[in-house]
Coordinates of C-alpha atoms and ligand atoms in Angstrom, one line a residue:
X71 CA 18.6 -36.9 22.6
X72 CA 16.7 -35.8 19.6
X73 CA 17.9 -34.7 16.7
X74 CA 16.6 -31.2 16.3
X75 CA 18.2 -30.0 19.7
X76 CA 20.9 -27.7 19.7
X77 CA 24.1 -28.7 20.8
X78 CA 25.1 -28.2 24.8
X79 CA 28.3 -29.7 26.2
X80 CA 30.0 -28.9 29.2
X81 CA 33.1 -29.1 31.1
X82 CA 32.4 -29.9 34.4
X83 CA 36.2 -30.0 36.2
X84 CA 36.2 -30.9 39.9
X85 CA 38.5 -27.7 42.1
X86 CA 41.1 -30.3 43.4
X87 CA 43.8 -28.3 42.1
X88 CA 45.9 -26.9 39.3
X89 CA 44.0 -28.4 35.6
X90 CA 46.0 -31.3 34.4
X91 CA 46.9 -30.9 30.5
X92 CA 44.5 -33.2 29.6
X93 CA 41.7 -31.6 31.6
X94 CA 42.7 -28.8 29.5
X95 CA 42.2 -30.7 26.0
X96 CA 39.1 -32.4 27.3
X97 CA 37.5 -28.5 27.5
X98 CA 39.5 -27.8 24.3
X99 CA 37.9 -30.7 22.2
X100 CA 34.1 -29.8 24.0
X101 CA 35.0 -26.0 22.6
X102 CA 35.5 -27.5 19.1
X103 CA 32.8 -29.2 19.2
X104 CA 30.0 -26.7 20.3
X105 CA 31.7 -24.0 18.3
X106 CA 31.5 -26.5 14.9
X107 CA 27.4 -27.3 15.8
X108 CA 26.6 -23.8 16.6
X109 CA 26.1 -25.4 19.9
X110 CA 26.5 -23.7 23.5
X111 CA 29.3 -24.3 26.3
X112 CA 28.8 -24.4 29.8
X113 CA 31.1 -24.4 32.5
X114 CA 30.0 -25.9 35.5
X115 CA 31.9 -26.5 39.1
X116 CA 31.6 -29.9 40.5
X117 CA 32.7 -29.4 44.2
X118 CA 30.5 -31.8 45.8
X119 CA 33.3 -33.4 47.5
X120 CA 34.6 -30.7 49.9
X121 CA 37.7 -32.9 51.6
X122 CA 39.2 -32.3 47.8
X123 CA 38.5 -29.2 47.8
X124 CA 41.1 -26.7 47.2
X125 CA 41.3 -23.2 47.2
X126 CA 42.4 -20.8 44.3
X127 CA 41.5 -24.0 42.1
X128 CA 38.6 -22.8 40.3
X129 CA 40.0 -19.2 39.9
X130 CA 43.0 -21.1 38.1
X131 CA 41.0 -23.2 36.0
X132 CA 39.4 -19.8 35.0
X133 CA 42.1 -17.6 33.9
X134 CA 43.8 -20.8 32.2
X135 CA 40.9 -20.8 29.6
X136 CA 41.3 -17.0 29.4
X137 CA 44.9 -17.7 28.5
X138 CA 44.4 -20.0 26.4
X139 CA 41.2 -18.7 24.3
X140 CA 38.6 -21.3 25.1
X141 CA 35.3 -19.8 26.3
X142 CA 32.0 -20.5 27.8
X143 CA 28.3 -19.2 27.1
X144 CA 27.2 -20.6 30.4
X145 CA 28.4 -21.2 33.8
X146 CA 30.4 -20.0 37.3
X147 CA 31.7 -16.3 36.6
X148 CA 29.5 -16.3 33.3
X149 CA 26.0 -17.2 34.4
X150 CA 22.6 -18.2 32.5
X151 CA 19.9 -19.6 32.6
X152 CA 20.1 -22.9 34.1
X153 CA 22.3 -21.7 37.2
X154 CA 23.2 -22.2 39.7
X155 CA 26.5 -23.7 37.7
X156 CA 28.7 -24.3 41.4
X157 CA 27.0 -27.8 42.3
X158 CA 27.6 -26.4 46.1
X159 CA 25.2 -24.1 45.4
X160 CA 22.4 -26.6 44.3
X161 CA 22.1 -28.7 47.6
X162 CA 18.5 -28.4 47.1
X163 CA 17.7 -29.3 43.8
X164 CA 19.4 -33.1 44.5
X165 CA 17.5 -33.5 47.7
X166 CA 14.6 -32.9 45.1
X167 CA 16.0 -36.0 42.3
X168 CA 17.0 -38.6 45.5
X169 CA 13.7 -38.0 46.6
X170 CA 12.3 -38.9 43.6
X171 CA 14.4 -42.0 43.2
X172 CA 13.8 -42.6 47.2
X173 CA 9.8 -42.4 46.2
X174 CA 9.7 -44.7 43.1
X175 CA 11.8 -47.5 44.9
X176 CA 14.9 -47.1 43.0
X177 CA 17.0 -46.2 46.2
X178 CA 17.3 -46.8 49.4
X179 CA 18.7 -45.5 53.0
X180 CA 21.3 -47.5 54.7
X181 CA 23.0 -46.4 58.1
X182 CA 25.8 -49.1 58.1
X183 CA 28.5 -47.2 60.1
X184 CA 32.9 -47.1 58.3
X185 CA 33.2 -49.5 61.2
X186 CA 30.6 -51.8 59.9
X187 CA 31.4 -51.6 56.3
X188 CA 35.4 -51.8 56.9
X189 CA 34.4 -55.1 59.3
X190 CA 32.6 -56.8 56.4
X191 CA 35.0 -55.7 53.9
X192 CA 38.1 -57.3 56.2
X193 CA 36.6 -60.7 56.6
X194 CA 34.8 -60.8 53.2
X195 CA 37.6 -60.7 50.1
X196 CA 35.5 -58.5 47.1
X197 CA 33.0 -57.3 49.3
X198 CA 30.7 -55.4 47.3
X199 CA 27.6 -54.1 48.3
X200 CA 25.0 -55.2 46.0
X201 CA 22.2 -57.4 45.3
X202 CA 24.3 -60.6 46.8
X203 CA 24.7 -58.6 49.9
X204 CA 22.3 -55.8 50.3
X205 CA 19.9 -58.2 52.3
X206 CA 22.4 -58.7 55.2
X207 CA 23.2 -54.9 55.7
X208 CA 21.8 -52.0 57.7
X209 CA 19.3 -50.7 55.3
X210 CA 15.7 -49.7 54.7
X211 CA 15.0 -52.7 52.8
X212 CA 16.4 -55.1 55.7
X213 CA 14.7 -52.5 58.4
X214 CA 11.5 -51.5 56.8
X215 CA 10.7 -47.9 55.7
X216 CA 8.8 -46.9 59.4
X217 CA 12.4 -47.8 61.0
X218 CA 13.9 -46.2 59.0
X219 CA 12.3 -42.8 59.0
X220 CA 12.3 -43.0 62.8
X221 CA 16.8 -43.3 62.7
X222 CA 16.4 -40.4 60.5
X223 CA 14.2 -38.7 62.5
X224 CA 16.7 -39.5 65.4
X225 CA 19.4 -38.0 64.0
X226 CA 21.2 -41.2 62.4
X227 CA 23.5 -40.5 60.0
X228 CA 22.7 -42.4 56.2
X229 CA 23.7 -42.6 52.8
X230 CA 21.3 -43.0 50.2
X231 CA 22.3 -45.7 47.6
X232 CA 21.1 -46.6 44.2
X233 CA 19.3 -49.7 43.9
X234 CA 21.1 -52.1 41.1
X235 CA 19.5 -54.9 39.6
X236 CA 22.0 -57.6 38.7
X237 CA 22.1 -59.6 35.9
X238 CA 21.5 -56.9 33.0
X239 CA 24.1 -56.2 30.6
X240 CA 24.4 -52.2 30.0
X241 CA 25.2 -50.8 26.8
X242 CA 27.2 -47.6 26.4
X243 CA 27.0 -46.2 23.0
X244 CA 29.9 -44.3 22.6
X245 CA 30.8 -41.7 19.7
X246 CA 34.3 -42.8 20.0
X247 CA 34.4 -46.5 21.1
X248 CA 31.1 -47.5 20.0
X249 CA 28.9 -49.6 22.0
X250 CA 30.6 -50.6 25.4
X251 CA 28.8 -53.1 27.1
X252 CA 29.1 -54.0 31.0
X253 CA 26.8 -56.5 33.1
X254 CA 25.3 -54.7 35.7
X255 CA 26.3 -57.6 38.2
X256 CA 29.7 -55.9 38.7
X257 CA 28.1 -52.6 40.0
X258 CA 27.8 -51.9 43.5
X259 CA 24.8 -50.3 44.7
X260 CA 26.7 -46.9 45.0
X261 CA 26.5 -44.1 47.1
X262 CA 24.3 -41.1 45.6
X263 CA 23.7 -38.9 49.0
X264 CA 25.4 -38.7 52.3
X265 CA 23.7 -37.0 55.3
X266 CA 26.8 -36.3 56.8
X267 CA 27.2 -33.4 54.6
X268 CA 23.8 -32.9 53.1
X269 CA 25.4 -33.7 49.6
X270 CA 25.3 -35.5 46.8
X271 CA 28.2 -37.9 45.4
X272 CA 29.5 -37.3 41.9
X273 CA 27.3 -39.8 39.9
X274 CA 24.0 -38.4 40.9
X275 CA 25.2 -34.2 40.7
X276 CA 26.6 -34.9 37.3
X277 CA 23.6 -36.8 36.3
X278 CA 20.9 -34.8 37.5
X279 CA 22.8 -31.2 36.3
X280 CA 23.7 -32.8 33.1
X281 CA 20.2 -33.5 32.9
X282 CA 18.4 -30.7 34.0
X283 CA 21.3 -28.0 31.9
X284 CA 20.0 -29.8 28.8
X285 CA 23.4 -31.2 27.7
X286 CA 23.6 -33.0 24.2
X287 CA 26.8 -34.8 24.6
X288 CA 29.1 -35.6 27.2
X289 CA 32.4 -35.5 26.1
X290 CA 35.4 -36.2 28.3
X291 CA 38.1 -38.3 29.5
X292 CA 39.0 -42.5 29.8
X293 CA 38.8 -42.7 33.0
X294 CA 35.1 -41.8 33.5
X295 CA 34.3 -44.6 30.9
X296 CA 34.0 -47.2 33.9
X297 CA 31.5 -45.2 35.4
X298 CA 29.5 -44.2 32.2
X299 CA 27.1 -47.9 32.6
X300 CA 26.2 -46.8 36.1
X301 CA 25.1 -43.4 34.6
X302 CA 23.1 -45.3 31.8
X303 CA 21.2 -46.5 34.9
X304 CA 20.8 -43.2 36.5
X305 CA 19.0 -42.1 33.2
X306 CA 16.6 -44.6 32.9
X307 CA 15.9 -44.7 36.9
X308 CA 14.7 -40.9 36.4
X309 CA 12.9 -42.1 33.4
X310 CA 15.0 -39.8 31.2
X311 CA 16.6 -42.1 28.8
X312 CA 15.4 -40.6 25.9
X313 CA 17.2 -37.4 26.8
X314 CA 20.5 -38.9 27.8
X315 CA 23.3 -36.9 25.9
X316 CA 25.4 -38.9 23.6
X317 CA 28.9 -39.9 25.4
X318 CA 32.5 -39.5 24.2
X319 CA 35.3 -40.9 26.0
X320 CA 38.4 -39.6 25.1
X321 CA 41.7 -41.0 24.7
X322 CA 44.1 -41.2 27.6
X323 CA 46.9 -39.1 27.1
X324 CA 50.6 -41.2 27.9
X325 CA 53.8 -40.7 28.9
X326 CA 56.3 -39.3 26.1
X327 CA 58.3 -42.7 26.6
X328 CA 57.6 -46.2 28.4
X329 CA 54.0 -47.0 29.1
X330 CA 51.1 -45.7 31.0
X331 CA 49.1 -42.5 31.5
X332 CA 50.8 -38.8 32.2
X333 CA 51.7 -37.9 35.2
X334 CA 53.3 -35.1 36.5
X335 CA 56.1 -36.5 37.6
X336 CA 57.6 -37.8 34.0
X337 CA 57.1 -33.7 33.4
X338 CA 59.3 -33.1 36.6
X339 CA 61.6 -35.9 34.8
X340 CA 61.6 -34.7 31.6
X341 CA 61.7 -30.7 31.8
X342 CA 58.1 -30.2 30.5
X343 CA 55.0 -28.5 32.7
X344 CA 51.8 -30.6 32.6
X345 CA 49.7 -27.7 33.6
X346 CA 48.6 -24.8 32.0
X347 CA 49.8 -22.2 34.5
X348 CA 52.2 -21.8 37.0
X349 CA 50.6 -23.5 40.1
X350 CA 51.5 -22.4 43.9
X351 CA 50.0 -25.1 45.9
X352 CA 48.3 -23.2 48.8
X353 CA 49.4 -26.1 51.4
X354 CA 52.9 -27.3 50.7
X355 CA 54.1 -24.0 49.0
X356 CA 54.9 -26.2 46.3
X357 CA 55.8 -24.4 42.7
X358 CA 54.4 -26.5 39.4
X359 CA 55.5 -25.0 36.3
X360 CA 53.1 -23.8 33.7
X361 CA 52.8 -23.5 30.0
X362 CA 52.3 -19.5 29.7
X363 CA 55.2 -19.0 32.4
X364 CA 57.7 -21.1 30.3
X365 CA 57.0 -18.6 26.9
X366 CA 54.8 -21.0 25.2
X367 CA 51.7 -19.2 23.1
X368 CA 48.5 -20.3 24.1
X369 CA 48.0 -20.5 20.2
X370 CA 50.6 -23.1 20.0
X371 CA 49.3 -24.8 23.2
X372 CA 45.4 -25.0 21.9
X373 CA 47.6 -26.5 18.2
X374 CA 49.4 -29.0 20.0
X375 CA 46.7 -30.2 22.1
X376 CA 44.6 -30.5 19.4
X377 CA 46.3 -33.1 17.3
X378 CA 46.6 -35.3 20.8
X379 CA 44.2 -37.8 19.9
X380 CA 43.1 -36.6 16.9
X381 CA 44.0 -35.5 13.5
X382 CA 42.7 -33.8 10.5
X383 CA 43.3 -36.6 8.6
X384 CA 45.4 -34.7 6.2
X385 CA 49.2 -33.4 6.6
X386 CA 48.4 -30.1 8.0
X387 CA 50.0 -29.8 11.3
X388 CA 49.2 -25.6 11.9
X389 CA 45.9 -25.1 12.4
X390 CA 44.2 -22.2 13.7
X391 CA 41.6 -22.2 16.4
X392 CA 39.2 -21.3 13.5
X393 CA 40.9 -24.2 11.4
X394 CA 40.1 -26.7 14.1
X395 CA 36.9 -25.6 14.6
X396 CA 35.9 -26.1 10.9
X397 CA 37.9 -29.6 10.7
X398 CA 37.3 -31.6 14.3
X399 CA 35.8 -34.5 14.4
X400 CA 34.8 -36.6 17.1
X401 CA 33.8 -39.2 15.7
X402 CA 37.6 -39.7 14.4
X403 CA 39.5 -39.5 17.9
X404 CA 41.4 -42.2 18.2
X405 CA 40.8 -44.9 20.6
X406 CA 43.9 -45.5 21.4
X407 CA 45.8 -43.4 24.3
X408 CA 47.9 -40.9 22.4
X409 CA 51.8 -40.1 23.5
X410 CA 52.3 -36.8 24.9
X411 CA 55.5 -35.9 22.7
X412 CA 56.6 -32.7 24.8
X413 CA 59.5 -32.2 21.6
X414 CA 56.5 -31.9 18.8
X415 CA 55.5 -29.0 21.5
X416 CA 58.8 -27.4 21.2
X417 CA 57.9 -27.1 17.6
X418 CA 54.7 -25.9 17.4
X419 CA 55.7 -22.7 19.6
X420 CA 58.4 -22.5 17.1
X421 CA 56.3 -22.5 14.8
X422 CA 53.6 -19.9 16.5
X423 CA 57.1 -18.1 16.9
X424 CA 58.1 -17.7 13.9
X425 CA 54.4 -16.5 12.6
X426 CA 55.1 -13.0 15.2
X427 CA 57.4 -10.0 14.0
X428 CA 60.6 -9.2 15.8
X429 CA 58.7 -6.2 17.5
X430 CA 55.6 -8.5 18.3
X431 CA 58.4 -10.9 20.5
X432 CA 60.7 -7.6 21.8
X433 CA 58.3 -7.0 25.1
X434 CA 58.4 -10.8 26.1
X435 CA 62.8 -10.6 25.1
X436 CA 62.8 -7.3 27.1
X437 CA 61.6 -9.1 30.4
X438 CA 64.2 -12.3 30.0
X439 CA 66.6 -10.0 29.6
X440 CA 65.5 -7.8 32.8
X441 CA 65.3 -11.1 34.7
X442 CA 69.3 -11.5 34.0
X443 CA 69.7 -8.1 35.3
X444 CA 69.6 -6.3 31.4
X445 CA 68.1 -2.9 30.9
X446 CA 67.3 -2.3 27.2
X447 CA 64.7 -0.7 25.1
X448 CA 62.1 -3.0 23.2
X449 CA 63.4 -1.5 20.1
X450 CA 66.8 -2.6 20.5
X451 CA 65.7 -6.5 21.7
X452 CA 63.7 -6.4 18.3
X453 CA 67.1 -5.9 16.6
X454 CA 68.6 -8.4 18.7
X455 CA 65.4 -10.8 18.3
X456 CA 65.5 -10.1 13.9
X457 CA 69.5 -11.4 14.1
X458 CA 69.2 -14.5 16.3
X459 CA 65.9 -16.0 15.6
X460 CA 67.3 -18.5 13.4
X461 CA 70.1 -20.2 15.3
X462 CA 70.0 -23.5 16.9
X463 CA 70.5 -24.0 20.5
X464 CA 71.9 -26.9 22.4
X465 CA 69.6 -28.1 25.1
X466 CA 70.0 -31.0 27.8
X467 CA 67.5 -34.0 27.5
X468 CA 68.0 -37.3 29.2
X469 CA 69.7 -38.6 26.3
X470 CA 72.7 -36.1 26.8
X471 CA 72.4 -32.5 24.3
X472 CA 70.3 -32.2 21.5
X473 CA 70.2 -29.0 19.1
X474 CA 67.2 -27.8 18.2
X475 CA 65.6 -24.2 16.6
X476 CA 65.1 -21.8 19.1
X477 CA 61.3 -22.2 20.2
X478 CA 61.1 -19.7 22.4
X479 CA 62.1 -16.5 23.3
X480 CA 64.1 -17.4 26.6
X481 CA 66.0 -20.0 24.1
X482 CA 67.3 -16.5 23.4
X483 CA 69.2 -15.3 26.3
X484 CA 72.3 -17.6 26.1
X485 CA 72.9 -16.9 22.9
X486 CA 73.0 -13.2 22.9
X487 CA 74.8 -12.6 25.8
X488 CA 77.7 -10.6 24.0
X489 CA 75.1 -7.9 22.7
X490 CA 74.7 -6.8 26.1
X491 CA 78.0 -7.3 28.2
X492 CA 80.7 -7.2 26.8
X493 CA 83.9 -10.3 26.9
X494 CA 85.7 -10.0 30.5
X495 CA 88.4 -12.4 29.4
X496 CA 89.1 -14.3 26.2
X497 CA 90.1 -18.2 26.1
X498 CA 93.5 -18.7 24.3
X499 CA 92.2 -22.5 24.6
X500 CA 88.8 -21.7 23.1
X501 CA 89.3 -23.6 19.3
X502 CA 88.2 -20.4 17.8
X503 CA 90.5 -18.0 19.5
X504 CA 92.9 -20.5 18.8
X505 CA 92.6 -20.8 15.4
X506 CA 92.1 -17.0 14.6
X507 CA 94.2 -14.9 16.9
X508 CA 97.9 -15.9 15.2
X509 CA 101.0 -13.1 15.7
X510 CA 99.5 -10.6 12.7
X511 CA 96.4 -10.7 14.0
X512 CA 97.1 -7.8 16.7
X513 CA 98.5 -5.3 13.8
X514 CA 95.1 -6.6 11.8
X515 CA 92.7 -5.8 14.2
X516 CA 94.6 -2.0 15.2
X517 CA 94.5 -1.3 11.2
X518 CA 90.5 -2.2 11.2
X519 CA 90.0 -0.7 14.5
X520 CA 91.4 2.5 12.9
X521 CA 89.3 2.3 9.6
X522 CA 86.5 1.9 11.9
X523 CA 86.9 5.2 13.4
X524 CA 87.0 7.1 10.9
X525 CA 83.1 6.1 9.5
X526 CA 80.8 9.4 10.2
X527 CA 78.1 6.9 9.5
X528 CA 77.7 3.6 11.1
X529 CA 74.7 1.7 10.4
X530 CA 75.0 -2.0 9.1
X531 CA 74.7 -1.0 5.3
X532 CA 77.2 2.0 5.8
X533 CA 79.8 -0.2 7.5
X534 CA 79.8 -2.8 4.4
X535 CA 79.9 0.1 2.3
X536 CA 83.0 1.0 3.8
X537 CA 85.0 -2.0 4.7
X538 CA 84.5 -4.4 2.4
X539 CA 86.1 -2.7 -0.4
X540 CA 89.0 -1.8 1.9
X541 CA 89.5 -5.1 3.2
X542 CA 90.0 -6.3 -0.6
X543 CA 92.1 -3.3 -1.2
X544 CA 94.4 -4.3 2.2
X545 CA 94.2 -8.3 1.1
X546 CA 92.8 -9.0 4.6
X547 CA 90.7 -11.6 6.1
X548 CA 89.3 -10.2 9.6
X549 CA 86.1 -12.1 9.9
X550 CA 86.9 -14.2 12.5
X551 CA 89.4 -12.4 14.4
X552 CA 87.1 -9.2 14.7
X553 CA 84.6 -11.7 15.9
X554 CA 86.9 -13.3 18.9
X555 CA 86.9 -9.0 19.8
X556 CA 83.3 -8.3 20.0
X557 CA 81.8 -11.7 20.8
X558 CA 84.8 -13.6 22.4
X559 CA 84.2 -16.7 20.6
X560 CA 82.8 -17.8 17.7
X561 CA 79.0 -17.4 17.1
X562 CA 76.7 -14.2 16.9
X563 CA 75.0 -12.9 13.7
X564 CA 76.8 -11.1 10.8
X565 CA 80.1 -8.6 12.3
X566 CA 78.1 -5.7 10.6
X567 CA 74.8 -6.2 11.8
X568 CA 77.0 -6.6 15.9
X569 CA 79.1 -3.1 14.9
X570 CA 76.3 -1.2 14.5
X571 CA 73.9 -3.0 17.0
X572 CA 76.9 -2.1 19.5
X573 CA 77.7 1.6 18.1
X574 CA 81.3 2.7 17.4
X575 CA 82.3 3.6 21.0
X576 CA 81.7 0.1 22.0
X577 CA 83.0 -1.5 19.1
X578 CA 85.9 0.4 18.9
X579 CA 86.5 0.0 23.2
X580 CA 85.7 -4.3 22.9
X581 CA 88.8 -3.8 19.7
X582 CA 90.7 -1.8 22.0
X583 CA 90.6 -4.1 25.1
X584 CA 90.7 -7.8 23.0
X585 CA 94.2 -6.4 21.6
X586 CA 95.2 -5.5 24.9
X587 CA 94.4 -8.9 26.6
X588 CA 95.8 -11.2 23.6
X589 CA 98.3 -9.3 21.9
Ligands
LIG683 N1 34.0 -33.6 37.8 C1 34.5 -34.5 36.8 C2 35.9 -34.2 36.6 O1 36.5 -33.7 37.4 C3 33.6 -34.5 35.6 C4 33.7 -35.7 34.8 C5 32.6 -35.6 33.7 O2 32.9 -34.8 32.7 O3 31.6 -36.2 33.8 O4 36.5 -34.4 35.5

């Protein structure tokens, strides 16, 4: 790569499904990246492998970057100049490159049949074919070139594989782990083209397209480390080494607890998603929660993502997606895997939460509250949203309930029940109810309920104007009692704010009918 040339990356995401979270931070950290160099993004489609393939993947993958605010200046549903971007679509233009490599000696046909390999494979333990082996197979070095144009010609299926001298160690310079070396001994002379289906296999596509789209660095995730030597070898068999981009292997992202990588099942386990969206798997029917469906802000999501293998090196823990863009640095991603602490996400939406006005959060309250049958105006669930924004809630985790601040607006629902529906029954068990509804408490509450309805005016402010001087005048404490009426326990905001939210007919019918039922 020289120095001068503008910055390209890509993400290049196979359509085998839903995107995995750390798919998703792979794009993110590529976004950063060519946003920060002024550089260009491309999105490309690798869907070489068509038994993987699945359907509604790529238009998945799509509309979770829309969500989410990561975009592309190249690619499938964008276009540009180096298209096509679908590597279905460039069958052609890899017939072209394993020519080439055919041509200059650097691979070669072999028409070993499954049945063949799978024989060798069963009676040789680490069968690998390679230099030690390549001699006894079914190839056009062991046939000769004329026989093996005349299979072809017959209609023999083949493979084409890459031709790997042994013996060499590889270096890998890497902008994250720095030089990775592997002897090339311990590569097998893998498969770059497969008659069968006309296409290429993985290595070559993403070399050749990487290649020919111009890309400066390839940035992505641990587990295509193993394979970056073999790609090394790619470069230099097309005689492009001087152009290879600059590679980046990211940081596995692990489980919240114990050891290994993320999976979706400790998501399943633990009560997070691991996907962006909701997923409907098109086969099995199957229904993987998503981010966006589980009121988390795609602001918060980019945030938390973000700081998953890397950090500003600083305390700042908000950042925008401006922020990141000015602070990233690849060169400071950890190379270590980093946990995927699910909680720390529960806090950044707080967070994101917290930044939005009551009236910015009403239309997302308005639809929990529709799902649990509640009709109400957004202006009213603003109210509701502005009084119980800070409580805490009680949630389950493995560990048995934790508390926490509410961190999203369907943390909301449970705890505003009462400003909607009214108390059925009251528990003369409940602590509370206990505690506050003694043999005065009756006379009490018909003596406020009375005071009540005489107000003209009954907003929050007019209400205190009213009854807190009479309540000092009358030497009563009503607090908790007048709560047990209109709540039925003993949480909700402040008793003014709940009067006037309710309205004096309400508040007056929930006195009426709590003195009825306890007495
Ligand atoms: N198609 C590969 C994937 O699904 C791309 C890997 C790479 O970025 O080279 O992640």
């Amino acid at each position: 790569m020289s120095n001068n040339s503008k910055v390209r990356v890509r993400f290049a995401p196979s359509p085998t499904g839903p995107l995995h979270i750390g798919g998703v931070r792979t794009a993110l950290y590529n976004y950063l990246f060519a946003r920060q160099r002024g550089g260009e993004f491309i999105f490309r489609i690798e869907d070489t492998d068509s038994t993987r393939f699945v359907p509604g993947a790529e238009a998945y993958i799509i509309e979770s970057f829309r969500w989410l605010g990561i975009t592309f200046d190249e690619g499938v549903g964008i276009g540009g100049s180096h298209g096509p971007y679908r590597q279905s679509e460039r069958r052609d233009i890899y017939v072209r490159y394993v020519g080439q490599l055919l041509d200059a000696g650097r691979a070669y046909y072999a028409f070993d049949t499954p049945e063949e390999l799978a024989a060798r494979r069963e009676h040789e333990a680490n069968f690998q074919y390679d230099a030690s082996t390549r001699m006894s197979m079914r190839n056009s070095l062991t046939l000769g070139l004329d026989e093996a144009r005349r299979l072809i010609a017959d209609g023999t299926p083949y493979v084409v594989r890459f031709l790997i001298e042994p013996g060499e160690d590889v270096h890998v310079s890497d902008l994250i782990r720095g030089d990775v070396c592997i002897n090339s001994s311990v590569l097998d002379d893998k498969v770059l083209w497969k008659s069968a289906d006309g296409l290429p296999t993985y290595h070559l596509a993403n070399i050749v397209d990487d290649h020919l789209m111009e890309v400066t660095h390839v940035i992505r995730g641990e587990e295509w480390l193993p394979s970056s030597p073999l790609h090394v070898l790619l470069y230099r068999a097309f005689g492009w080494a001087d152009t290879m981009p600059q590679f980046a292997h990211l940081p596995l992202l692990l489980k919240p607890d114990g050891k290994g990588k993320l999976s979706k099942r400790d998501g399943d386990r633990l009560g997070f998603p691991v996907f962006p969206l909701e997923w409907h798997d098109p086969t099995s029917g199957e229904v993987s929660s998503g981010y966006r469906e589980r009121g988390y802000m795609p602001e918060a999501v980019v945030n938390f993502l973000a700081l998953l293998g890397w950090n500003p090196g600083d305390d700042q823990e908000v950042l925008s997606m401006s922020d990141l863009i000015a602070k990233f640095d690849l060169t400071k991603c950890s190379k270590n895997g980093a946990r995927f602490d699910y909680v720390k996400g529960f806090w950044f939406n707080r967070e994101y939460l917290m930044r939005r006005s009551n009236e910015a959060l009403a239309p997302d309250f308005v639809k929990v509250l529709a799902a649990a049958g509640i009709e109400t105006t957004a202006a009213r669930a603003a109210t509701v949203v502005g009084l119980m924004r800070d409580k805490v809630i009680t949630y389950d985790t493995k560990d048995g309930p934790r508390k926490r601040n509410i961190s999203f607006v369907s943390d909301l629902w449970p705890l505003c029940r009462f400003f909607f529906v009214a108390p059925a029954t009251f528990d003369r068990d409940d602590k509370f109810v206990r505690k506050n509804w003694t043999e005065a408490t009756a006379a009490e509450m018909r003596l406020l309920r009375d005071k009540l309805a005489t107000l003209t005016d009954f907003t929050s402010d007019a209400i205190k104007a009213a009854i807190d001087p009479w309540v000092a005048e009358q030497g009563l404490k009503p607090w908790n009692a007048w709560r047990v009426c209109l709540v039925g326990e003993g949480q909700g905001p402040d008793m003014y704010a709940l009067a006037a939210f309710l309205g004096q007919e309400e508040t007056l019918r929930r006195m009426d009918f709590a003195i009825a039922q306890l007495g």
